[in-house]
Coordinates of N, CA and C in Angstrom, one line a residue:
M1405 N 217.3 241.2 132.1 CA 218.7 241.6 132.2 C 218.8 243.0 131.6
T1406 N 218.4 244.0 132.3 CA 218.4 245.3 131.7 C 219.8 245.8 131.3
T1407 N 220.8 245.4 132.1 CA 222.1 245.9 131.7 C 222.7 245.4 130.4
Q1408 N 222.0 244.3 129.9 CA 222.5 243.7 128.6 C 221.9 244.5 127.4
H1409 N 221.0 245.4 127.7 CA 220.3 246.0 126.6 C 221.1 247.2 126.1
Y1410 N 222.2 247.0 125.5 CA 223.1 248.0 124.9 C 222.6 248.3 123.5
P1411 N 222.5 249.5 123.0 CA 222.9 250.7 123.7 C 221.8 251.5 124.5
K1412 N 220.6 250.9 124.6 CA 219.5 251.6 125.2 C 219.9 252.0 126.7
N1413 N 220.5 251.1 127.4 CA 220.9 251.4 128.8 C 222.4 251.5 129.0
R1414 N 223.0 252.4 128.3 CA 224.4 252.6 128.5 C 224.8 253.1 129.9
F1415 N 225.9 252.6 130.4 CA 226.5 253.2 131.6 C 227.2 254.5 131.2
T1416 N 227.0 255.6 131.9 CA 227.7 256.8 131.6 C 228.3 257.4 132.9
P1417 N 229.2 258.3 132.8 CA 229.8 258.9 134.1 C 228.7 259.6 134.9
E1418 N 227.6 260.0 134.3 CA 226.6 260.7 135.1 C 225.6 259.8 135.8
N1419 N 225.5 258.5 135.3 CA 224.5 257.6 136.0 C 225.2 256.4 136.7
S1420 N 226.5 256.4 136.8 CA 227.2 255.2 137.3 C 228.1 255.5 138.5
A1421 N 228.4 254.5 139.3 CA 229.4 254.6 140.4 C 230.3 253.4 140.3
I1422 N 231.5 253.5 140.8 CA 232.5 252.5 140.8 C 232.7 252.0 142.2
L1423 N 232.6 250.7 142.4 CA 232.9 250.1 143.7 C 234.0 249.1 143.6
L1424 N 235.0 249.3 144.5 CA 236.2 248.4 144.5 C 236.2 247.7 145.9
V1425 N 236.0 246.4 145.8 CA 235.7 245.6 147.0 C 236.9 244.7 147.3
D1426 N 237.6 245.0 148.4 CA 238.6 244.1 149.0 C 239.8 243.8 148.1
H1427 N 240.3 244.8 147.4 CA 241.5 244.7 146.7 C 242.7 244.8 147.7
Q1428 N 242.8 243.8 148.5 CA 243.7 243.9 149.7 C 245.0 243.1 149.4
T1429 N 246.1 243.5 150.0 CA 247.4 243.0 149.7 C 247.5 241.5 150.0
G1430 N 246.9 241.0 151.1 CA 246.9 239.6 151.4 C 246.1 238.8 150.4
L1431 N 244.9 239.3 150.2 CA 244.0 238.5 149.3 C 244.6 238.4 147.9
L1432 N 245.2 239.4 147.4 CA 245.8 239.4 146.0 C 246.8 238.3 145.9
L1433 N 247.5 238.0 146.9 CA 248.5 236.9 146.8 C 248.0 235.6 146.4
G1434 N 246.7 235.4 146.7 CA 246.1 234.1 146.4 C 245.4 234.0 145.0
V1435 N 245.5 235.1 144.3 CA 244.8 235.2 142.9 C 245.7 234.3 142.0
Q1436 N 245.0 233.3 141.4 CA 245.6 232.4 140.5 C 245.0 232.3 139.1
D1437 N 243.8 232.8 138.9 CA 243.1 232.7 137.6 C 243.6 233.7 136.7
L1438 N 244.1 234.8 137.1 CA 244.6 235.9 136.3 C 246.0 236.4 136.8
D1439 N 246.7 237.1 135.9 CA 248.0 237.6 136.3 C 247.8 238.7 137.4
Q1440 N 248.5 238.5 138.5 CA 248.3 239.4 139.6 C 248.6 240.9 139.3
D1441 N 249.7 241.1 138.5 CA 250.0 242.4 138.1 C 248.9 243.1 137.3
M1442 N 248.3 242.3 136.4 CA 247.2 242.8 135.5 C 246.1 243.2 136.4
V1443 N 245.7 242.4 137.4 CA 244.6 242.8 138.3 C 245.0 244.1 139.1
R1444 N 246.2 244.3 139.5 CA 246.6 245.5 140.2 C 246.4 246.7 139.2
R1445 N 246.9 246.5 138.0 CA 246.8 247.6 137.0 C 245.4 248.0 136.6
N1446 N 244.6 246.9 136.5 CA 243.2 247.2 136.1 C 242.4 247.8 137.3
A1447 N 242.7 247.4 138.5 CA 242.0 248.0 139.7 C 242.4 249.5 139.7
A1448 N 243.7 249.8 139.5 CA 244.2 251.2 139.5 C 243.5 252.0 138.3
T1449 N 243.3 251.3 137.2 CA 242.7 251.9 136.1 C 241.3 252.4 136.4
L1450 N 240.5 251.5 137.1 CA 239.2 251.9 137.5 C 239.2 253.0 138.5
A1451 N 240.2 253.0 139.4 CA 240.3 254.1 140.4 C 240.5 255.4 139.7
R1452 N 241.5 255.4 138.8 CA 241.8 256.7 138.1 C 240.6 257.1 137.1
T1453 N 239.9 256.1 136.6 CA 238.7 256.4 135.8 C 237.7 257.1 136.6
A1454 N 237.4 256.7 137.8 CA 236.5 257.4 138.6 C 236.9 258.9 138.8
K1455 N 238.2 259.1 139.0 CA 238.7 260.4 139.2 C 238.6 261.2 137.9
M1456 N 238.9 260.6 136.8 CA 238.9 261.3 135.5 C 237.5 261.7 135.1
F1457 N 236.5 260.9 135.4 CA 235.2 261.2 135.0 C 234.4 261.9 136.1
D1458 N 235.0 262.1 137.2 CA 234.3 262.7 138.4 C 233.1 261.9 138.8
M1459 N 233.4 260.6 139.0 CA 232.3 259.7 139.3 C 232.4 259.3 140.8
P1460 N 231.3 259.0 141.5 CA 231.4 258.4 142.8 C 232.2 257.1 142.8
V1461 N 233.1 257.0 143.8 CA 233.8 255.7 143.9 C 233.9 255.3 145.4
L1462 N 233.6 254.0 145.7 CA 233.6 253.5 147.0 C 234.7 252.5 147.1
L1463 N 235.5 252.5 148.2 CA 236.5 251.6 148.5 C 236.2 250.9 149.8
T1464 N 236.3 249.6 149.9 CA 236.0 248.9 151.1 C 236.9 247.7 151.3
T1465 N 237.2 247.4 152.6 CA 238.0 246.2 153.0 C 237.3 245.4 154.0
S1466 N 237.8 244.2 154.2 CA 237.2 243.3 155.3 C 238.4 242.8 156.1
A1467 N 238.3 243.0 157.4 CA 239.3 242.5 158.4 C 240.7 243.0 158.0
E1468 N 240.8 244.3 157.7 CA 242.0 244.9 157.2 C 243.2 244.6 158.1
D1469 N 243.0 244.6 159.4 CA 244.1 244.4 160.4 C 244.6 243.0 160.5
G1470 N 243.9 242.0 159.8 CA 244.2 240.6 159.8 C 245.0 240.3 158.6
P1471 N 245.0 239.0 158.2 CA 245.8 238.5 157.1 C 245.4 239.1 155.7
N1472 N 244.1 239.6 155.6 CA 243.7 240.2 154.4 C 244.5 241.4 154.0
G1473 N 245.0 242.1 155.0 CA 245.8 243.3 154.7 C 245.1 244.5 154.3
P1474 N 245.8 245.6 154.1 CA 245.2 246.9 153.6 C 245.0 246.8 152.1
L1475 N 244.3 247.9 151.6 CA 244.1 248.0 150.2 C 245.5 248.1 149.5
I1476 N 245.5 247.6 148.3 CA 246.8 247.7 147.5 C 247.1 249.1 147.2
P1477 N 248.4 249.5 147.3 CA 248.8 250.9 147.1 C 248.4 251.4 145.7
Q1478 N 248.3 250.5 144.7 CA 248.0 251.0 143.4 C 246.6 251.7 143.3
V1479 N 245.7 251.3 144.2 CA 244.4 251.9 144.3 C 244.5 253.1 145.2
T1480 N 245.0 253.0 146.4 CA 245.1 254.1 147.3 C 245.9 255.3 146.8
N1481 N 246.9 255.0 146.0 CA 247.7 256.1 145.5 C 246.9 256.9 144.5
E1482 N 246.0 256.3 143.8 CA 245.1 257.0 142.8 C 244.0 257.8 143.5
L1483 N 243.6 257.3 144.7 CA 242.5 257.9 145.4 C 242.9 258.2 146.9
P1484 N 243.9 259.0 147.1 CA 244.4 259.2 148.5 C 243.4 259.9 149.4
S1485 N 242.4 260.6 148.9 CA 241.5 261.3 149.7 C 240.1 260.6 149.9
V1486 N 240.0 259.4 149.3 CA 238.8 258.7 149.4 C 238.8 257.8 150.7
K1487 N 237.8 257.9 151.6 CA 237.8 257.1 152.8 C 237.6 255.7 152.5
V1488 N 238.3 254.8 153.1 CA 238.1 253.3 152.9 C 237.1 252.9 154.0
I1489 N 236.1 252.2 153.5 CA 235.1 251.7 154.5 C 235.6 250.4 155.0
Q1490 N 236.0 250.3 156.2 CA 236.6 249.1 156.8 C 235.5 248.3 157.5
R1491 N 235.1 247.2 156.8 CA 234.1 246.3 157.4 C 234.7 245.5 158.5
T1492 N 233.9 245.0 159.4 CA 234.4 244.3 160.6 C 234.4 242.8 160.5
G1493 N 234.1 242.3 159.3 CA 234.0 240.9 159.1 C 232.9 240.4 158.2
E1494 N 232.0 241.3 157.8 CA 230.9 241.0 156.9 C 231.5 240.6 155.6
I1495 N 231.2 239.4 155.1 CA 231.7 238.9 153.8 C 231.0 239.6 152.6
D1496 N 229.7 239.8 152.6 CA 229.0 240.5 151.6 C 229.0 242.0 152.0
A1497 N 229.7 242.8 151.2 CA 229.8 244.2 151.6 C 228.5 244.9 151.9
F1498 N 227.4 244.5 151.2 CA 226.1 245.1 151.4 C 225.5 244.7 152.8
D1499 N 226.1 243.7 153.4 CA 225.6 243.4 154.8 C 226.1 244.4 155.8
Y1500 N 227.1 245.3 155.4 CA 227.6 246.3 156.3 C 226.9 247.6 156.0
A1501 N 226.1 248.0 157.0 CA 225.2 249.2 156.8 C 225.9 250.4 156.2
E1502 N 227.1 250.7 156.7 CA 227.8 251.9 156.3 C 228.1 251.8 154.8
F1503 N 228.5 250.7 154.3 CA 228.7 250.5 152.8 C 227.4 250.6 152.0
A1504 N 226.4 249.9 152.5 CA 225.1 249.9 151.7 C 224.6 251.3 151.7
D1505 N 224.7 252.0 152.8 CA 224.2 253.4 152.8 C 225.0 254.3 151.9
A1506 N 226.3 254.1 151.9 CA 227.2 254.9 151.0 C 226.8 254.7 149.6
V1507 N 226.6 253.5 149.2 CA 226.2 253.2 147.8 C 224.9 253.9 147.5
H1508 N 223.9 253.8 148.4 CA 222.6 254.5 148.2 C 222.8 256.0 148.1
A1509 N 223.7 256.5 148.9 CA 223.9 258.0 148.9 C 224.5 258.5 147.6
T1510 N 225.1 257.7 146.8 CA 225.7 258.1 145.5 C 224.6 258.6 144.6
G1511 N 223.3 258.1 144.8 CA 222.2 258.4 143.9 C 222.3 257.7 142.5
R1512 N 223.3 256.8 142.3 CA 223.4 256.2 141.0 C 222.8 254.8 141.1
K1513 N 222.1 254.4 140.0 CA 221.5 253.1 139.9 C 222.4 252.1 139.1
N1514 N 223.4 252.6 138.5 CA 224.3 251.7 137.7 C 225.6 251.6 138.5
L1515 N 226.0 250.3 138.8 CA 227.2 250.1 139.6 C 228.2 249.3 138.8
I1516 N 229.4 249.7 138.8 CA 230.6 249.0 138.2 C 231.4 248.5 139.4
I1517 N 231.4 247.1 139.5 CA 232.0 246.5 140.6 C 233.2 245.6 140.2
A1518 N 234.2 245.7 141.0 CA 235.3 244.7 140.9 C 235.7 244.3 142.3
G1519 N 236.3 243.1 142.5 CA 236.7 242.7 143.8 C 237.5 241.4 143.9
I1520 N 238.2 241.2 145.0 CA 238.9 240.0 145.3 C 238.3 239.4 146.6
S1521 N 237.8 238.2 146.5 CA 237.8 237.3 145.4 C 236.6 237.5 144.5
T1522 N 236.8 237.0 143.2 CA 235.6 237.1 142.3 C 234.4 236.3 142.8
D1523 N 234.7 235.1 143.3 CA 233.6 234.2 143.7 C 232.9 234.6 145.1
V1524 N 233.5 235.5 145.8 CA 233.0 235.9 147.1 C 232.7 237.4 147.1
C1525 N 233.8 238.2 147.2 CA 233.7 239.6 147.4 C 232.9 240.3 146.2
L1526 N 233.3 239.9 145.0 CA 232.6 240.5 143.9 C 231.2 239.9 143.7
T1527 N 231.1 238.6 143.7 CA 229.8 237.9 143.4 C 228.8 238.3 144.5
F1528 N 229.1 238.2 145.7 CA 228.1 238.6 146.8 C 227.6 240.0 146.7
A1529 N 228.5 240.9 146.4 CA 228.2 242.3 146.3 C 227.3 242.6 145.1
A1530 N 227.7 241.9 144.0 CA 226.9 242.1 142.7 C 225.5 241.5 142.9
L1531 N 225.4 240.3 143.5 CA 224.0 239.7 143.7 C 223.2 240.6 144.6
S1532 N 223.8 241.1 145.7 CA 223.0 241.9 146.6 C 222.6 243.2 145.9
A1533 N 223.5 243.8 145.1 CA 223.1 245.0 144.4 C 222.0 244.8 143.5
V1534 N 222.0 243.7 142.7 CA 220.9 243.4 141.8 C 219.6 243.3 142.6
D1535 N 219.6 242.6 143.7 CA 218.5 242.4 144.5 C 217.9 243.7 145.0
R1536 N 218.8 244.7 145.2 CA 218.3 246.0 145.7 C 217.9 246.9 144.6
G1537 N 217.9 246.4 143.3 CA 217.4 247.2 142.2 C 218.5 247.9 141.4
Y1538 N 219.7 247.7 141.7 CA 220.8 248.3 140.9 C 221.1 247.5 139.6
N1539 N 221.6 248.2 138.6 CA 222.1 247.5 137.4 C 223.6 247.4 137.6
V1540 N 224.2 246.2 137.3 CA 225.6 245.9 137.7 C 226.4 245.4 136.5
H1541 N 227.6 246.0 136.4 CA 228.6 245.5 135.5 C 229.7 244.9 136.4
A1542 N 230.0 243.6 136.3 CA 231.1 243.0 137.1 C 232.4 243.0 136.2
V1543 N 233.4 243.7 136.7 CA 234.6 243.8 135.9 C 235.6 242.6 136.2
I1544 N 235.6 241.6 135.4 CA 236.2 240.4 135.7 C 237.8 240.5 135.7
D1545 N 238.3 241.3 134.8 CA 239.8 241.4 134.8 C 240.4 242.4 135.7
A1546 N 239.5 243.0 136.6 CA 240.0 243.8 137.7 C 239.7 243.1 139.0
S1547 N 239.3 241.9 138.9 CA 239.0 241.0 140.0 C 240.0 239.8 140.0
G1548 N 239.7 238.8 140.8 CA 240.6 237.6 140.8 C 240.2 236.6 141.9
T1549 N 240.5 235.4 141.6 CA 240.2 234.3 142.6 C 241.2 233.2 142.5
W1550 N 240.9 232.1 143.2 CA 241.9 231.1 143.5 C 242.2 230.1 142.4
N1551 N 241.2 229.9 141.5 CA 241.4 229.0 140.4 C 240.4 229.3 139.3
N1552 N 240.6 228.7 138.1 CA 239.7 229.0 137.0 C 238.3 228.5 137.2
A1553 N 238.1 227.4 137.9 CA 236.8 226.9 138.1 C 236.0 227.9 139.0
A1554 N 236.6 228.5 140.0 CA 235.9 229.4 140.8 C 235.5 230.6 140.0
Q1555 N 236.4 231.1 139.1 CA 236.0 232.2 138.2 C 234.8 231.8 137.3
A1556 N 234.9 230.6 136.7 CA 233.8 230.2 135.8 C 232.5 230.1 136.5
T1557 N 232.5 229.5 137.7 CA 231.2 229.3 138.4 C 230.6 230.7 138.8
S1558 N 231.5 231.6 139.2 CA 231.1 232.9 139.6 C 230.4 233.7 138.4
I1559 N 231.1 233.6 137.3 CA 230.5 234.3 136.1 C 229.1 233.7 135.8
A1560 N 229.0 232.4 135.8 CA 227.7 231.8 135.6 C 226.7 232.2 136.6
R1561 N 227.0 232.2 137.8 CA 226.1 232.6 138.9 C 225.6 234.1 138.7
M1562 N 226.6 235.0 138.5 CA 226.2 236.4 138.4 C 225.4 236.6 137.1
S1563 N 225.8 236.0 136.0 CA 225.1 236.1 134.7 C 223.6 235.7 134.9
A1564 N 223.4 234.6 135.5 CA 222.1 234.1 135.7 C 221.2 235.0 136.5
A1565 N 221.8 235.9 137.4 CA 221.1 236.8 138.2 C 220.9 238.2 137.5
G1566 N 221.5 238.3 136.2 CA 221.3 239.6 135.5 C 222.5 240.5 135.6
V1567 N 223.6 240.1 136.1 CA 224.8 240.9 136.2 C 225.5 240.8 134.8
T1568 N 225.9 242.0 134.3 CA 226.6 242.0 133.0 C 228.1 241.8 133.3
M1569 N 228.8 240.9 132.6 CA 230.2 240.7 132.7 C 230.9 241.7 131.8
N1570 N 232.0 242.3 132.2 CA 232.7 243.3 131.4 C 234.1 243.2 131.8
S1571 N 234.9 244.0 131.0 CA 236.3 244.1 131.2 C 236.7 245.5 131.5
T1572 N 237.9 245.8 132.0 CA 238.3 247.1 132.4 C 238.2 248.1 131.1
V1573 N 238.8 247.6 130.0 CA 238.8 248.5 128.8 C 237.3 248.6 128.3
G1574 N 236.5 247.5 128.4 CA 235.2 247.6 127.9 C 234.3 248.6 128.7
V1575 N 234.5 248.6 130.0 CA 233.6 249.5 130.8 C 234.1 251.0 130.7
T1576 N 235.4 251.2 130.6 CA 235.9 252.5 130.4 C 235.6 253.1 129.1
A1577 N 235.6 252.3 128.0 CA 235.3 252.7 126.7 C 233.8 253.1 126.6
E1578 N 232.9 252.3 127.4 CA 231.5 252.6 127.4 C 231.3 254.0 128.1
L1579 N 232.0 254.2 129.1 CA 231.9 255.5 129.8 C 232.4 256.7 128.9
Q1580 N 233.4 256.4 128.2 CA 234.0 257.5 127.3 C 233.0 257.8 126.1
R1581 N 232.5 256.7 125.5 CA 231.6 256.8 124.4 C 232.1 257.3 123.1
D1582 N 232.8 258.5 123.2 CA 233.3 259.1 122.0 C 234.7 259.7 122.3
W1583 N 235.7 259.3 121.4 CA 237.1 259.8 121.7 C 237.1 261.4 121.6
K1584 N 236.2 262.0 121.0 CA 236.2 263.4 120.9 C 235.7 264.1 122.2
N1585 N 235.1 263.4 123.1 CA 234.7 263.9 124.4 C 236.0 264.4 125.2
P1586 N 235.8 265.4 126.1 CA 237.0 266.0 126.7 C 238.0 265.1 127.4
T1587 N 237.5 263.9 127.8 CA 238.4 263.0 128.5 C 239.1 262.0 127.6
G1588 N 239.0 262.2 126.3 CA 239.6 261.2 125.4 C 241.1 261.1 125.5
E1589 N 241.8 262.3 125.6 CA 243.2 262.3 125.7 C 243.7 261.6 127.0
A1590 N 243.0 261.9 128.1 CA 243.3 261.4 129.4 C 243.1 259.9 129.4
L1591 N 242.0 259.4 128.7 CA 241.8 257.9 128.7 C 242.9 257.2 127.9
A1592 N 243.3 257.8 126.8 CA 244.3 257.2 126.0 C 245.6 257.1 126.8
T1593 N 245.9 258.1 127.6 CA 247.1 258.1 128.4 C 247.0 257.1 129.5
L1594 N 245.8 256.9 130.1 CA 245.5 255.9 131.1 C 245.7 254.5 130.6
Y1595 N 245.2 254.3 129.4 CA 245.4 253.0 128.7 C 246.9 252.7 128.6
A1596 N 247.6 253.7 128.1 CA 249.1 253.5 127.9 C 249.8 253.3 129.3
D1597 N 249.4 254.0 130.3 CA 250.1 253.9 131.6 C 249.8 252.6 132.3
L1598 N 248.5 252.1 132.2 CA 248.1 251.0 133.1 C 247.4 249.8 132.3
A1599 N 246.4 250.1 131.6 CA 245.5 249.0 131.1 C 246.0 248.3 129.9
I1600 N 246.5 249.1 128.9 CA 246.9 248.5 127.6 C 248.3 249.0 127.3
P1601 N 249.3 248.3 127.8 CA 250.7 248.9 127.6 C 251.0 249.2 126.1
F1602 N 250.5 248.4 125.2 CA 250.8 248.6 123.8 C 250.4 250.0 123.3
Y1603 N 249.4 250.6 124.0 CA 249.0 251.9 123.7 C 250.1 253.0 123.7
Q1604 N 251.1 252.7 124.5 CA 252.3 253.6 124.4 C 252.9 253.7 123.0
T1605 N 252.9 252.5 122.4 CA 253.4 252.5 121.0 C 252.5 253.3 120.0
L1606 N 251.2 253.1 120.2 CA 250.3 253.8 119.3 C 250.4 255.3 119.5
I1607 N 250.5 255.8 120.7 CA 250.7 257.2 121.0 C 252.0 257.7 120.4
A1608 N 253.0 256.9 120.6 CA 254.3 257.3 120.0 C 254.3 257.4 118.5
L1609 N 253.6 256.5 117.9 CA 253.5 256.5 116.4 C 252.7 257.7 116.0
R1610 N 251.6 258.0 116.7 CA 250.8 259.2 116.3 C 251.6 260.5 116.5
S1611 N 252.4 260.5 117.5 CA 253.2 261.7 117.8 C 254.3 261.9 116.7

């Protein structure tokens, strides 16, 4: 489990890419294990994180014209110029050649993945990525599924395959590494805007 060997194998903006899989308006309506608004905010946080750190980011949907719906606006508003890879029905995103090729083209071996649902869209992509030699962090609180049992079994299955479980704040803090780095102020603002609302109070007290 190479991704568990912290700090030897830290994820950095220079060696990682972010993949957001099927954060679609219809699918989000079925999320029951986590607060739906929190999932929206955390997915948007990862989208803005990619932009802030100038990291490769891939967006993909499945059967977008059907009940799954388009990507949630919280993500597309953060990344308006990023092309959405629209799969034609492939459940595992890596089964769609355009997506798999785009991941390979990033040149990054470390992948930060979130998706709806956790037990399908995230889990299948994470397992396929590990099989292809990538190191994977699965961002659980930027994902979601239909019940707590589905989340628990997904975490167990991915963990057994060597995927590292992480949170939105955990993975963004690992990318930042040091508040003195140039993106420190932007990350604090991002936390206040989306990921950690109480950060607004901390910033106000500091000011």
